[in-house]
Backbone as CSV, one residue per row, in Angstrom:
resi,resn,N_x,N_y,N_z,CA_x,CA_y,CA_z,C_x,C_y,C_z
1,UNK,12.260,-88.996,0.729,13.282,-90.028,0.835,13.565,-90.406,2.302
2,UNK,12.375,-90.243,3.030,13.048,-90.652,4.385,12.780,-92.278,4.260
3,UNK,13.543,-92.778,5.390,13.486,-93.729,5.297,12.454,-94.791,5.705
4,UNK,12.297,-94.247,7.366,10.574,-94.143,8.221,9.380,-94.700,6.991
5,UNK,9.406,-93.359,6.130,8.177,-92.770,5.781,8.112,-94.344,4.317
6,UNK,8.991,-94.472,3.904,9.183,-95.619,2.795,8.659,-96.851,3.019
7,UNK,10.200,-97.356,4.558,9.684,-98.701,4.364,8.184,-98.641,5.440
8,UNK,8.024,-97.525,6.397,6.816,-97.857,7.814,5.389,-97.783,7.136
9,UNK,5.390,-96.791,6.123,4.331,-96.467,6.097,3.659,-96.884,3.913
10,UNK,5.114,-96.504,2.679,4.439,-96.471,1.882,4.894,-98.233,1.218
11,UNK,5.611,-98.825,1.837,5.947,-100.167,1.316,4.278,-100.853,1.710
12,UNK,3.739,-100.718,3.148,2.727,-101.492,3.702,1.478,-101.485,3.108
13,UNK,1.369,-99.780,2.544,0.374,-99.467,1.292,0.371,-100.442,-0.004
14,UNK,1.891,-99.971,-0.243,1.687,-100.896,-1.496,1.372,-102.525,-1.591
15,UNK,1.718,-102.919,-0.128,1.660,-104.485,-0.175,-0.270,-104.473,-0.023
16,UNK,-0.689,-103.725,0.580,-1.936,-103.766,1.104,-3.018,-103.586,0.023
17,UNK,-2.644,-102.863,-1.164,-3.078,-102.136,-2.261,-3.602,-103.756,-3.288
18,UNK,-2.540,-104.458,-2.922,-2.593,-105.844,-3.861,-3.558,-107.036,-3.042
19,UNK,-4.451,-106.719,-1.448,-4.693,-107.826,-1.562,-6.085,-107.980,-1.646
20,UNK,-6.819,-109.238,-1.337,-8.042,-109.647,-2.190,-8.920,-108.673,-1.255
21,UNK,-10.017,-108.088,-1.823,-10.743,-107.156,-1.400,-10.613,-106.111,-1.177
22,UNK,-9.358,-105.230,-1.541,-8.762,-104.228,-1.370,-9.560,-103.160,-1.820
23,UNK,-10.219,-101.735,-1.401,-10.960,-100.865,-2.109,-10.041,-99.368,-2.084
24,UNK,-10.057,-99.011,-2.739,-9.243,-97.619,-2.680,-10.284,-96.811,-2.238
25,UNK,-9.525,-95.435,-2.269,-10.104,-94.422,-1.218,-10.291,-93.889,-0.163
26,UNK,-11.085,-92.777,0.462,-11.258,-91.896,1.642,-11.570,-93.596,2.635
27,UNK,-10.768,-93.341,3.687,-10.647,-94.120,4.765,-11.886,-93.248,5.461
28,UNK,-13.223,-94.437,6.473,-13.758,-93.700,7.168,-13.434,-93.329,8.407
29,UNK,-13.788,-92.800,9.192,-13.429,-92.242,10.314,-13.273,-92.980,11.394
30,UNK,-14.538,-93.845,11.383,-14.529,-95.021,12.036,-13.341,-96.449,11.995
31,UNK,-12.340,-96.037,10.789,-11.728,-97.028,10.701,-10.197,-96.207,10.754
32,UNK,-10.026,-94.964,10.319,-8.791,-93.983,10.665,-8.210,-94.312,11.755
33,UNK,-7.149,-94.368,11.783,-6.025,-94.318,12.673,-6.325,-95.377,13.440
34,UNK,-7.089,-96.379,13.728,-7.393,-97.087,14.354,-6.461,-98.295,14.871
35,UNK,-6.187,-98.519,16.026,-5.291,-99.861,16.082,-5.814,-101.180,15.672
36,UNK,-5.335,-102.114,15.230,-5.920,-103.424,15.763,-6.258,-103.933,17.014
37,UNK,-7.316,-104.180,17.135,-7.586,-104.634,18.975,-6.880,-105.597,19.227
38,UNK,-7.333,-106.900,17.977,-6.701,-108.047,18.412,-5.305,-108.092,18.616
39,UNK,-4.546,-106.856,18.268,-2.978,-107.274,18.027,-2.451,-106.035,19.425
40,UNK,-3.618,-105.503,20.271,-3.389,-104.471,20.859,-3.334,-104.631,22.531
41,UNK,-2.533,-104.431,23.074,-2.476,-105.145,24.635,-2.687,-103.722,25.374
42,UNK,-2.807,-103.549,26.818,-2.962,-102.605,27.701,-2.705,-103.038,29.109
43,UNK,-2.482,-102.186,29.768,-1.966,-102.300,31.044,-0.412,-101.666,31.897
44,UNK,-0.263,-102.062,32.543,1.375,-101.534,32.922,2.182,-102.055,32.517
45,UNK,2.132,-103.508,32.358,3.396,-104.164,31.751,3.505,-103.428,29.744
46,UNK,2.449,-103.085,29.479,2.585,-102.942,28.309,3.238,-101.212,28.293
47,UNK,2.274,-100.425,29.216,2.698,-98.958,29.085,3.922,-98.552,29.879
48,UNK,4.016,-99.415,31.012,5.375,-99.548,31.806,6.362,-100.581,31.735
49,UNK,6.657,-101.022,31.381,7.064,-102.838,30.820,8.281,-102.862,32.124
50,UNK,9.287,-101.796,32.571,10.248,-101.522,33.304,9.559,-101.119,34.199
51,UNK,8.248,-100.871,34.558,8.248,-100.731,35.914,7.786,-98.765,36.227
52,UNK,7.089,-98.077,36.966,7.060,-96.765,37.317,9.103,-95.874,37.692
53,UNK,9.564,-95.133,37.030,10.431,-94.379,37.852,9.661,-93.042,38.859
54,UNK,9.991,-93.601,40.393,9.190,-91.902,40.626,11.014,-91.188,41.049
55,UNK,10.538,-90.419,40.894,11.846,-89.006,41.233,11.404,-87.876,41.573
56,UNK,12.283,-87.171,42.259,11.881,-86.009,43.020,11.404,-85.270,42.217
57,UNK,10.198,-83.939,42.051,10.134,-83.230,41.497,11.141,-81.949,40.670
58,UNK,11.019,-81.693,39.546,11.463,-80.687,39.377,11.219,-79.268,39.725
59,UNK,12.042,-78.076,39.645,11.571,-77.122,39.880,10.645,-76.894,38.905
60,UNK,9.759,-75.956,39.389,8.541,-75.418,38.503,8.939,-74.744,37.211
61,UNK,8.375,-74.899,36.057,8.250,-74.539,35.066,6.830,-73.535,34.615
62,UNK,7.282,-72.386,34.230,5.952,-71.820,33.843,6.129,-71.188,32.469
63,UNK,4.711,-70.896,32.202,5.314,-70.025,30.437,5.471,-68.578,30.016
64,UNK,6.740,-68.691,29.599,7.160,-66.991,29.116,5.834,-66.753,28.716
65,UNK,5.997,-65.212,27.862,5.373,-64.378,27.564,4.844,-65.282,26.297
66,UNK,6.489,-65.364,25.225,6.633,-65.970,24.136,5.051,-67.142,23.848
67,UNK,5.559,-67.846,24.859,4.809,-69.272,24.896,3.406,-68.628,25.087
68,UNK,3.163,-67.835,25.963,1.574,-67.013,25.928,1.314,-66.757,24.601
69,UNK,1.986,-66.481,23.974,1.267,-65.548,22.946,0.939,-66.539,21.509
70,UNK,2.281,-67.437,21.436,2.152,-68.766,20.364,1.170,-69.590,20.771
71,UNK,0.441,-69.544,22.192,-1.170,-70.634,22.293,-2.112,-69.519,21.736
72,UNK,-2.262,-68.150,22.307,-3.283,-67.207,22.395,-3.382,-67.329,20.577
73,UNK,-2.126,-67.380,19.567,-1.968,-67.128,18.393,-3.083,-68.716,17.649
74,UNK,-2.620,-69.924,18.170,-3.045,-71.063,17.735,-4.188,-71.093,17.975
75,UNK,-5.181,-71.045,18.989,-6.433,-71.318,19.639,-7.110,-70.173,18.753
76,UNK,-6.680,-69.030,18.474,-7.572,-68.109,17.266,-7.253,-68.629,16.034
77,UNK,-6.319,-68.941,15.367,-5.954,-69.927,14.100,-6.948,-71.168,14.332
78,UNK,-7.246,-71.620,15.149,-7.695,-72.664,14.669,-8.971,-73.238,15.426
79,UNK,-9.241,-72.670,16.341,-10.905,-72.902,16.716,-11.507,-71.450,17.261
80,UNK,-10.960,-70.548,17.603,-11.944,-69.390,17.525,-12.434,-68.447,16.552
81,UNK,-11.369,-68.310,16.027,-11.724,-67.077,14.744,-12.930,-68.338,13.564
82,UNK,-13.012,-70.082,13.697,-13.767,-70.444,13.210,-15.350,-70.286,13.728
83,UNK,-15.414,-70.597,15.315,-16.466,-70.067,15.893,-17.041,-69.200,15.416
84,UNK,-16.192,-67.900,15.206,-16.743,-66.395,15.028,-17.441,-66.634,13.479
85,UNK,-16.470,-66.829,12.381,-17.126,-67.134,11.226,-18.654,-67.641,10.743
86,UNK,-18.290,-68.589,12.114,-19.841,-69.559,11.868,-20.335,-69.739,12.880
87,UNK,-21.420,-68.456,13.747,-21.705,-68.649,14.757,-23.203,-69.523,14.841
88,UNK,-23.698,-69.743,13.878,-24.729,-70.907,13.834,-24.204,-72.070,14.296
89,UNK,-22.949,-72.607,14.307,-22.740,-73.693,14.290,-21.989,-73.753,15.383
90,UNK,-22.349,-75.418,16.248,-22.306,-75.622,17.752,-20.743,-76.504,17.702
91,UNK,-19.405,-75.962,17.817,-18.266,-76.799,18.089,-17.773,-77.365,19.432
92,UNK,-17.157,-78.821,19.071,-17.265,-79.299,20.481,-15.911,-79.660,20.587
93,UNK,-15.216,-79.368,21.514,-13.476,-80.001,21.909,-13.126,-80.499,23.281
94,UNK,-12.311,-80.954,23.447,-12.090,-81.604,24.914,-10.266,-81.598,25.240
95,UNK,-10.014,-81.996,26.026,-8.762,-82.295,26.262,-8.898,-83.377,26.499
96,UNK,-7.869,-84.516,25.366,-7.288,-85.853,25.680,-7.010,-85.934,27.241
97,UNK,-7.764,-87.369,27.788,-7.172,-87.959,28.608,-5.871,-88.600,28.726
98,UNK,-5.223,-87.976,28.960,-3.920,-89.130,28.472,-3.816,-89.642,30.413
99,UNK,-2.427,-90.605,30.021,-2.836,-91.042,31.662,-2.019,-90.689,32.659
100,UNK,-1.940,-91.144,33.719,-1.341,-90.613,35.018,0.336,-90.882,34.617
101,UNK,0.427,-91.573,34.080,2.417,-91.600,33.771,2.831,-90.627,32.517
102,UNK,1.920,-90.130,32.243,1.594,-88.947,31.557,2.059,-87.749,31.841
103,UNK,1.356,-87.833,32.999,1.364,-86.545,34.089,2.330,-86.480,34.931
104,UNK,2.832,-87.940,35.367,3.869,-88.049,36.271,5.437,-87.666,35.628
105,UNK,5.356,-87.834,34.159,6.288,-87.176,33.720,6.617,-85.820,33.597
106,UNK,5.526,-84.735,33.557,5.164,-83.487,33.862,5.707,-82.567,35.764
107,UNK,5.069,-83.958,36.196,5.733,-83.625,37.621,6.668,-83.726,37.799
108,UNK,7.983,-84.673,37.360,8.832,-85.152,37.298,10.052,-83.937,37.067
109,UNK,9.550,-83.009,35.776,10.389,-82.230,35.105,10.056,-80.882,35.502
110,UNK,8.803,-80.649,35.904,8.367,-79.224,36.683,7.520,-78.995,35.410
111,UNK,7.429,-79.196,34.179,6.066,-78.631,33.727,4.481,-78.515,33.568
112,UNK,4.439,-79.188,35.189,3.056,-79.809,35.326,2.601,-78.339,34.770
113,UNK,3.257,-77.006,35.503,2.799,-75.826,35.698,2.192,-74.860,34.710
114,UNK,3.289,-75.455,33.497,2.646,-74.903,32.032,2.168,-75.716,31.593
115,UNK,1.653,-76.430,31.745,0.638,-77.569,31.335,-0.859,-76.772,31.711
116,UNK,-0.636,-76.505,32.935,-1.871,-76.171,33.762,-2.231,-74.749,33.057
117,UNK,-0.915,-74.221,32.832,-1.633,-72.432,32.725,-2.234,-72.719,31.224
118,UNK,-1.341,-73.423,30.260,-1.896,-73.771,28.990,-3.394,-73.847,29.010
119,UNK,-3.535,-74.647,29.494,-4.998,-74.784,29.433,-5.910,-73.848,30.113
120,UNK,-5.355,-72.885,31.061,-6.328,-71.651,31.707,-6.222,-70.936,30.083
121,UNK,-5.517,-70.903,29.353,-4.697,-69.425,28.624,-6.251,-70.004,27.380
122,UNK,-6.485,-71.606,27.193,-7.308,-72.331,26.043,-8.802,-72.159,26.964
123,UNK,-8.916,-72.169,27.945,-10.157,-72.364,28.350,-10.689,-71.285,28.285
124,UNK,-10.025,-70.022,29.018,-10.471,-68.543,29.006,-11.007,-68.121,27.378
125,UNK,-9.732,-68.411,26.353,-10.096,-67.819,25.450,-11.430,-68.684,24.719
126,UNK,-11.664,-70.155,24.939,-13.215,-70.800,24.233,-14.280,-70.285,25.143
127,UNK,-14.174,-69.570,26.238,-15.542,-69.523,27.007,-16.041,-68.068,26.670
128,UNK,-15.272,-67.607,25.895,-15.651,-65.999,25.405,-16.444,-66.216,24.501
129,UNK,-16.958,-67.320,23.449,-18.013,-67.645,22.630,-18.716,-68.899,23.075
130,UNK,-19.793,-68.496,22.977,-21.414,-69.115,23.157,-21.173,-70.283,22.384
131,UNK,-20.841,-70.674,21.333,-21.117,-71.751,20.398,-20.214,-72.614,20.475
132,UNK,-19.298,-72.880,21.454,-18.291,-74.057,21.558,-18.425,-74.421,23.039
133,UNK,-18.563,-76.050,22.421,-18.549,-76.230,23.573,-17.696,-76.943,24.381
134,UNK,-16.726,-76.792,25.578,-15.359,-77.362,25.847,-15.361,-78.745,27.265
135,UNK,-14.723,-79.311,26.861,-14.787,-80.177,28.198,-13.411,-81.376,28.108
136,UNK,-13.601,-81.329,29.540,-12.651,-82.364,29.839,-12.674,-83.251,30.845
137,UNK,-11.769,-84.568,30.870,-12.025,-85.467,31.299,-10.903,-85.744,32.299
138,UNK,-9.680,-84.743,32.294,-8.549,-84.939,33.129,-8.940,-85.428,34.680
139,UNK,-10.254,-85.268,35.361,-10.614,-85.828,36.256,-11.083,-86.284,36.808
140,UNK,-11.114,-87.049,35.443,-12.124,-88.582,35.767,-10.739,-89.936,36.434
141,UNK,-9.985,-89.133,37.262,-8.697,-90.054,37.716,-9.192,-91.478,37.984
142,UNK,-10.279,-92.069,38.414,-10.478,-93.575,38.178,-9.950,-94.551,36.536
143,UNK,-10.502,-93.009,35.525,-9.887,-93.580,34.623,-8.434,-93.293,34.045
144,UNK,-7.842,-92.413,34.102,-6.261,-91.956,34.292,-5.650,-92.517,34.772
145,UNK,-5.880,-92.832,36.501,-4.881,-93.789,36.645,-5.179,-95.487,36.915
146,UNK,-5.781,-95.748,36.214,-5.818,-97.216,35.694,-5.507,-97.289,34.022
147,UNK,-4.342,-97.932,34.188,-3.544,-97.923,32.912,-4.325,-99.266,31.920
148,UNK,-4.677,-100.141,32.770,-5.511,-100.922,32.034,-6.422,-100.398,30.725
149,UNK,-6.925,-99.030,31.010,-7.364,-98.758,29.904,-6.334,-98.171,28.788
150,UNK,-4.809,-98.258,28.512,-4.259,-97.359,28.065,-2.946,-98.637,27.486
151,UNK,-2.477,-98.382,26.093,-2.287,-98.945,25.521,-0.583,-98.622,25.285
152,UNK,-0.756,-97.232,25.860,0.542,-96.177,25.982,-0.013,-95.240,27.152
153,UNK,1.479,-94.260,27.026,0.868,-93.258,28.004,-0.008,-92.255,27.367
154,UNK,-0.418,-91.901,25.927,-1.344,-91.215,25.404,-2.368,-92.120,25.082
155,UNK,-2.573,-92.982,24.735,-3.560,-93.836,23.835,-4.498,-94.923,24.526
156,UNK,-5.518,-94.388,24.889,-6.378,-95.543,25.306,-7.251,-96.411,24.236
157,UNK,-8.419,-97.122,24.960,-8.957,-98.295,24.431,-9.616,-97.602,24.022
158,UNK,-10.639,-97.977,23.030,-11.928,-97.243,22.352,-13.492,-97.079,23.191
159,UNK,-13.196,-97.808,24.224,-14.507,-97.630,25.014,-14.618,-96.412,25.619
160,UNK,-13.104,-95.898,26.283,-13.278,-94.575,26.666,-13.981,-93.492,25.793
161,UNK,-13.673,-93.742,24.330,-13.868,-92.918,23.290,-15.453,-92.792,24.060
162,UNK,-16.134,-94.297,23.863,-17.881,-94.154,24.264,-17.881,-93.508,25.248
163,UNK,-17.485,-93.219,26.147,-17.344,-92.871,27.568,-17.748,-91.545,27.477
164,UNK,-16.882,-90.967,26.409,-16.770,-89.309,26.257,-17.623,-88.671,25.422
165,UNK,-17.799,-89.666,24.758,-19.130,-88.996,23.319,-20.608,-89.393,24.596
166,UNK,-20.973,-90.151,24.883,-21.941,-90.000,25.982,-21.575,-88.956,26.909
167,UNK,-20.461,-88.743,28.192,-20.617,-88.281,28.446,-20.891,-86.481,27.968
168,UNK,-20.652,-86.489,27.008,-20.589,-84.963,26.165,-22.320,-85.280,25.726
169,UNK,-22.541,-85.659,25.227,-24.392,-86.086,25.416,-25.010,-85.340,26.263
170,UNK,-24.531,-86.165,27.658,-25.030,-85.665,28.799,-24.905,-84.407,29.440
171,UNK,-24.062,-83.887,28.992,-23.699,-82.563,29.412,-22.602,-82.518,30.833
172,UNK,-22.189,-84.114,30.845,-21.203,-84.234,31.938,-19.842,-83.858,31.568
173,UNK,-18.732,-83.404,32.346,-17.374,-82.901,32.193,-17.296,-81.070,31.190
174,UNK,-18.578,-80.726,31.053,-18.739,-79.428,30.127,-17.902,-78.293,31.231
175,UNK,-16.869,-77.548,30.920,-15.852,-76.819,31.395,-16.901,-75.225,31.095
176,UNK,-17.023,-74.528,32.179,-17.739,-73.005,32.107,-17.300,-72.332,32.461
177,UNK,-17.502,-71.216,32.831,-17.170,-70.061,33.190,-17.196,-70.071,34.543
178,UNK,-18.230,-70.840,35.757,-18.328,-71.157,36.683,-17.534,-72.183,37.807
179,UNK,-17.469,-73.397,36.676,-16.371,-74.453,37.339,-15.071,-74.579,36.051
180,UNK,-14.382,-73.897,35.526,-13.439,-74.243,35.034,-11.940,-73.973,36.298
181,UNK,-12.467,-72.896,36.860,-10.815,-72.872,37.254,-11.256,-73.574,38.953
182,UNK,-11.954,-74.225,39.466,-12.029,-75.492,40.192,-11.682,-76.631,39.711
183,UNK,-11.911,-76.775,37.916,-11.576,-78.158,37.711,-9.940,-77.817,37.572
184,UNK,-9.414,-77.006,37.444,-7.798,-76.632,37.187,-7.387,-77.108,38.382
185,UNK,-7.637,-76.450,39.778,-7.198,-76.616,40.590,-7.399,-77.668,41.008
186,UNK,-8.435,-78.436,41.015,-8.348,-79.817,41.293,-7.043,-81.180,40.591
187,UNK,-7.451,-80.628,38.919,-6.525,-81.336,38.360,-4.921,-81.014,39.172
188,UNK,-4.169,-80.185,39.149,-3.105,-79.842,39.233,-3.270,-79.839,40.760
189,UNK,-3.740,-80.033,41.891,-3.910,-80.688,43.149,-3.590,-82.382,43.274
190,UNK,-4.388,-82.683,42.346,-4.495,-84.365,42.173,-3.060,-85.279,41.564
191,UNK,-2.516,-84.060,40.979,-1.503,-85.014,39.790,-0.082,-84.604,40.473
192,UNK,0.328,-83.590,41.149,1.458,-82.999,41.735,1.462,-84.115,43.013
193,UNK,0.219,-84.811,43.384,0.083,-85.001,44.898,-0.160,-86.926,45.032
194,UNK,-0.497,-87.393,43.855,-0.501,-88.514,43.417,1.040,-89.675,43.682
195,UNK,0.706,-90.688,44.635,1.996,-91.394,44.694,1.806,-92.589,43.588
196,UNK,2.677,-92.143,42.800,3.063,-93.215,41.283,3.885,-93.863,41.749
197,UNK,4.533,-94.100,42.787,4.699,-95.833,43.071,3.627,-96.573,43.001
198,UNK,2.744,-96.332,43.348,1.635,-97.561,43.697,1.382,-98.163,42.187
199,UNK,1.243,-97.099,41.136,1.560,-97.682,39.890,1.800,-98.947,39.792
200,UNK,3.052,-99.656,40.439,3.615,-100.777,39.864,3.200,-101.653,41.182
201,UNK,2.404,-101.899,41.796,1.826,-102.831,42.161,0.035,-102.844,41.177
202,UNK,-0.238,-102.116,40.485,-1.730,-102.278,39.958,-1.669,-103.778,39.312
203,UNK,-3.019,-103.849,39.162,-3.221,-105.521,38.629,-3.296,-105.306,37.185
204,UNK,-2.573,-106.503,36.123,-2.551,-105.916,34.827,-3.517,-106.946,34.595
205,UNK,-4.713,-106.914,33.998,-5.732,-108.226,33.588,-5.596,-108.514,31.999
206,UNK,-5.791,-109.857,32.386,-5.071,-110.965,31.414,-5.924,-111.250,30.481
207,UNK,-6.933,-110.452,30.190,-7.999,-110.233,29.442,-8.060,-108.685,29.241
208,UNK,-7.985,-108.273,28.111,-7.799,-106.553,27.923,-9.033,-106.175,28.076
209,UNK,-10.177,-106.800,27.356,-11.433,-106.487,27.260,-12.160,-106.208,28.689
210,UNK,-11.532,-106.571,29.773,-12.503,-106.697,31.315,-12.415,-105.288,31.460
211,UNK,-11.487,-104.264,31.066,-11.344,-102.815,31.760,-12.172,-102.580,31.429
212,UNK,-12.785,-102.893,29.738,-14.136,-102.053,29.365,-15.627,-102.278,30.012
213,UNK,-15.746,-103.929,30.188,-16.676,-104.574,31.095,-17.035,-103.855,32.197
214,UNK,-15.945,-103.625,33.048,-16.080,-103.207,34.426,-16.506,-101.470,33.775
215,UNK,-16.132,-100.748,33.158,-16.543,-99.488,32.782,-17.776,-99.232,32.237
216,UNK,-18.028,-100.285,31.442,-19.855,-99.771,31.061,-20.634,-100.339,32.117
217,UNK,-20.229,-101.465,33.239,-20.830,-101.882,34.121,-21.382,-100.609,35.121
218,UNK,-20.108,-99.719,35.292,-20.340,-98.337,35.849,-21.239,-97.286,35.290
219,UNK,-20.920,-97.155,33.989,-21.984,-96.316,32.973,-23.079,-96.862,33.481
220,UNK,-23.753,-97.855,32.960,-24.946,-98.369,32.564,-25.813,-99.313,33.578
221,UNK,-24.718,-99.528,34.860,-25.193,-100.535,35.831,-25.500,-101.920,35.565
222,UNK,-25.118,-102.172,34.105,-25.700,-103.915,33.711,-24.472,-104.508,34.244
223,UNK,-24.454,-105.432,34.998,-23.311,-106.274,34.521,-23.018,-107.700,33.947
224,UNK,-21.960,-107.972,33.596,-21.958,-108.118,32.392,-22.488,-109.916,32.664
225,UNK,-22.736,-110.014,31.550,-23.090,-112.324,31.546,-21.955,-112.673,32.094
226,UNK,-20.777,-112.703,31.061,-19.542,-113.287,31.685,-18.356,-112.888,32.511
């Protein structure tokens, strides 16, 4: 009986259920959760519409014991103890890019810090098995902090998606035993040290589609006809 859940989500079903071509069933993956592009804008005015607040940092935040032990508990619930089960089989995870006003909110409040250890506490424990494979993209900051690609402060465009399934192809951004706690320190160097004023002078383009242009132009070196 909530109310949300009635009119947001099961009224739109039912209107949707009635119209011409309608097919019931398993939604594919490719079409899950998906936004509309055409109805979907990006940039600062959209993810910032008011503009960047910067503010002094908070004091540092780090994580109790408690908080140690409820990730160490989740990360075996739910992707290691599967590893172990099925060590034939090759699992792959990453950490969401989300974007720099993201992060700047993290700095803002002091939990950049358990942010950071979080992910030592997730990385340590996936690099203890052979068959997963982990990576991330937190510093690919060309794309973080250009909001152009980002629709919110979590949600980017779908090209990034290509971005990451290639780069995971390639074996680029793969987190090891060797460079994981360089890429930590880099990340949490980069994002504590980052001036998010400049934020609100970036250019918001008046065409959503050019962020992706200019990005596979980089991938792939073509650029583009138009």
């Amino acid at each position: 009986f909530n109310r949300d859940v009635i009119f947001g989500r099961v009224y739109p079903m039912i209107m949707a259920s009635g119209a011409e071509g309608f097919q019931p069933g398993i939604t594919s993956f490719d079409e899950y959760a998906r936004w509309n592009m055409e109805e979907t804008t990006f940039g600062i005015k959209t993810v910032c519409p008011d503009g960047v607040t910067v503010s002094e940092s908070a004091k540092p935040l780090h994580l109790s014991e408690t908080e140690r032990e409820t990730i160490l508990d989740s990360v075996w619930q739910n992707i290691t103890s599967l590893a172990e089960a099925y060590p034939d089989v090759t699992f792959y995870y990453f950490f969401t890019p989300y974007s720099v006003v993201w992060w700047g909110r993290l700095v803002n409040d002091g939990s950049i810090y358990k942010q950071i250890e979080s992910e030592k506490l997730v990385i340590e424990e996936v690099l203890k098995h052979q068959n997963i494979k982990m990576y991330s993209f937190n510093t690919l900051t060309d794309i973080t902090t250009d909001l152009n690609h980002y629709k919110d402060e979590y949600h980017y465009g779908p090209w990034i998606n290509s971005l990451m399934i290639k780069y995971m192809k390639d074996g680029k951004c793969l987190l090891t035993d060797d460079n994981y706690q360089e890429y930590l320190n880099e990340e949490l160097s980069f994002y504590i040290s980052y001036d998010y004023s400049q934020l609100n002078a970036q250019a918001d383009y008046e065409d959503d589609c050019y962020a992706e242009e200019l990005l596979n132009q980089k991938i792939d070196g073509v650029e583009s006809l138009d």
